[in-house]
Amino acid sequence: RNTQNQSKYFANVLVDDFKSSKLKLLRSANRHANFAVLKAPDIPSVLVETGFMSNNAEATKLNNPAHRKRIADALKKGIDAYFKTVKENERS
């Protein structure tokens, strides 16, 4: 249960960083799925979909290096924020 809670927290942190980076998100950006890769009992995990190649507008964005950098920067910021919180919680 703790790993699921950590995964949900991690996903919320990432969604917040995507929003603060002005990246467009779905209205229900934080959803859950039963993919095997997301079910590790001891490792928090998230799945990030950055666009759909079948959507011409999204495919065009994904082919833009500046857009991909914004995505990568938001991911890095969110990952760093998550692990900073984990480290702080370990101290207390």
Short mmCIF file of C-alpha atoms in Angstrom, two decimals, residues 5-81:
data_model
loop_
_atom_site.label_atom_id
_atom_site.label_comp_id
_atom_site.label_asym_id
_atom_site.label_seq_id
_atom_site.Cartn_x
_atom_site.Cartn_y
_atom_site.Cartn_z
CA ASN A 5 0.66 5.85 -2.16
CA GLN A 6 4.17 6.89 -3.16
CA SER A 7 3.33 6.30 -6.83
CA LYS A 8 0.24 8.50 -6.51
CA TYR A 9 2.26 11.22 -4.79
CA PHE A 10 4.97 10.97 -7.46
CA ALA A 11 2.35 11.27 -10.22
CA ASN A 12 0.84 14.35 -8.54
CA VAL A 13 4.26 15.99 -8.31
CA LEU A 14 4.88 15.33 -12.02
CA VAL A 15 1.47 16.68 -13.04
CA ASP A 16 2.09 19.84 -11.01
CA ASP A 17 5.48 20.35 -12.67
CA PHE A 18 3.99 19.82 -16.13
CA LYS A 19 1.34 22.43 -15.32
CA SER A 20 3.90 24.91 -13.99
CA SER A 21 5.92 24.38 -17.19
CA LYS A 22 2.83 25.38 -19.21
CA LEU A 23 2.58 21.97 -20.86
CA LYS A 24 -0.93 21.13 -21.98
CA LEU A 25 -2.49 18.23 -20.07
CA LEU A 26 -5.67 16.25 -20.30
CA ARG A 27 -8.40 17.33 -17.87
CA SER A 28 -7.96 14.01 -16.07
CA ALA A 29 -4.17 13.96 -16.31
CA ASN A 30 -3.62 11.74 -13.30
CA ARG A 31 -5.17 8.35 -14.02
CA HIS A 32 -4.46 4.78 -12.94
CA ALA A 33 -3.86 1.61 -14.96
CA ASN A 34 -3.14 -2.03 -14.21
CA PHE A 35 -0.01 -2.34 -16.34
CA ALA A 36 2.43 -4.93 -15.01
CA VAL A 37 5.29 -2.41 -15.10
CA LEU A 38 3.35 -0.21 -12.67
CA LYS A 39 2.77 -2.97 -10.12
CA ALA A 40 6.21 -3.44 -8.55
CA PRO A 41 5.58 -3.98 -4.84
CA ASP A 42 8.64 -2.05 -3.69
CA ILE A 43 9.28 0.65 -6.32
CA PRO A 44 7.00 3.66 -6.88
CA SER A 45 6.28 4.02 -10.59
CA VAL A 46 4.43 6.26 -13.00
CA LEU A 47 3.68 6.14 -16.71
CA VAL A 48 4.05 9.41 -18.61
CA GLU A 49 2.36 9.78 -21.99
CA THR A 50 3.72 12.83 -23.76
CA GLY A 51 1.55 12.67 -26.86
CA PHE A 52 0.08 10.43 -29.50
CA MET A 53 1.79 9.88 -32.83
CA SER A 54 -1.64 9.25 -34.40
CA ASN A 55 -2.58 12.88 -33.64
CA ASN A 56 -0.94 15.14 -36.25
CA ALA A 57 -0.75 18.18 -33.95
CA GLU A 58 0.84 16.16 -31.14
CA ALA A 59 3.21 14.39 -33.54
CA THR A 60 4.36 17.77 -34.82
CA LYS A 61 5.02 18.96 -31.26
CA LEU A 62 6.90 15.77 -30.42
CA ASN A 63 9.14 16.34 -33.44
CA ASN A 64 10.07 19.78 -32.10
CA PRO A 65 13.32 19.68 -30.04
CA ALA A 66 12.26 22.71 -27.96
CA HIS A 67 9.00 20.99 -26.99
CA ARG A 68 10.80 17.77 -26.08
CA LYS A 69 13.21 19.80 -23.94
CA ARG A 70 10.29 21.39 -22.07
CA ILE A 71 8.93 17.90 -21.39
CA ALA A 72 12.33 16.62 -20.26
CA ASP A 73 12.87 19.65 -18.02
CA ALA A 74 9.45 19.20 -16.39
CA LEU A 75 10.16 15.50 -15.84
CA LYS A 76 13.54 16.25 -14.29
CA LYS A 77 12.07 18.92 -12.03
CA GLY A 78 9.33 16.55 -10.87
CA ILE A 79 11.70 13.64 -10.28
CA ASP A 80 14.08 15.86 -8.32
CA ALA A 81 11.21 17.25 -6.24
#
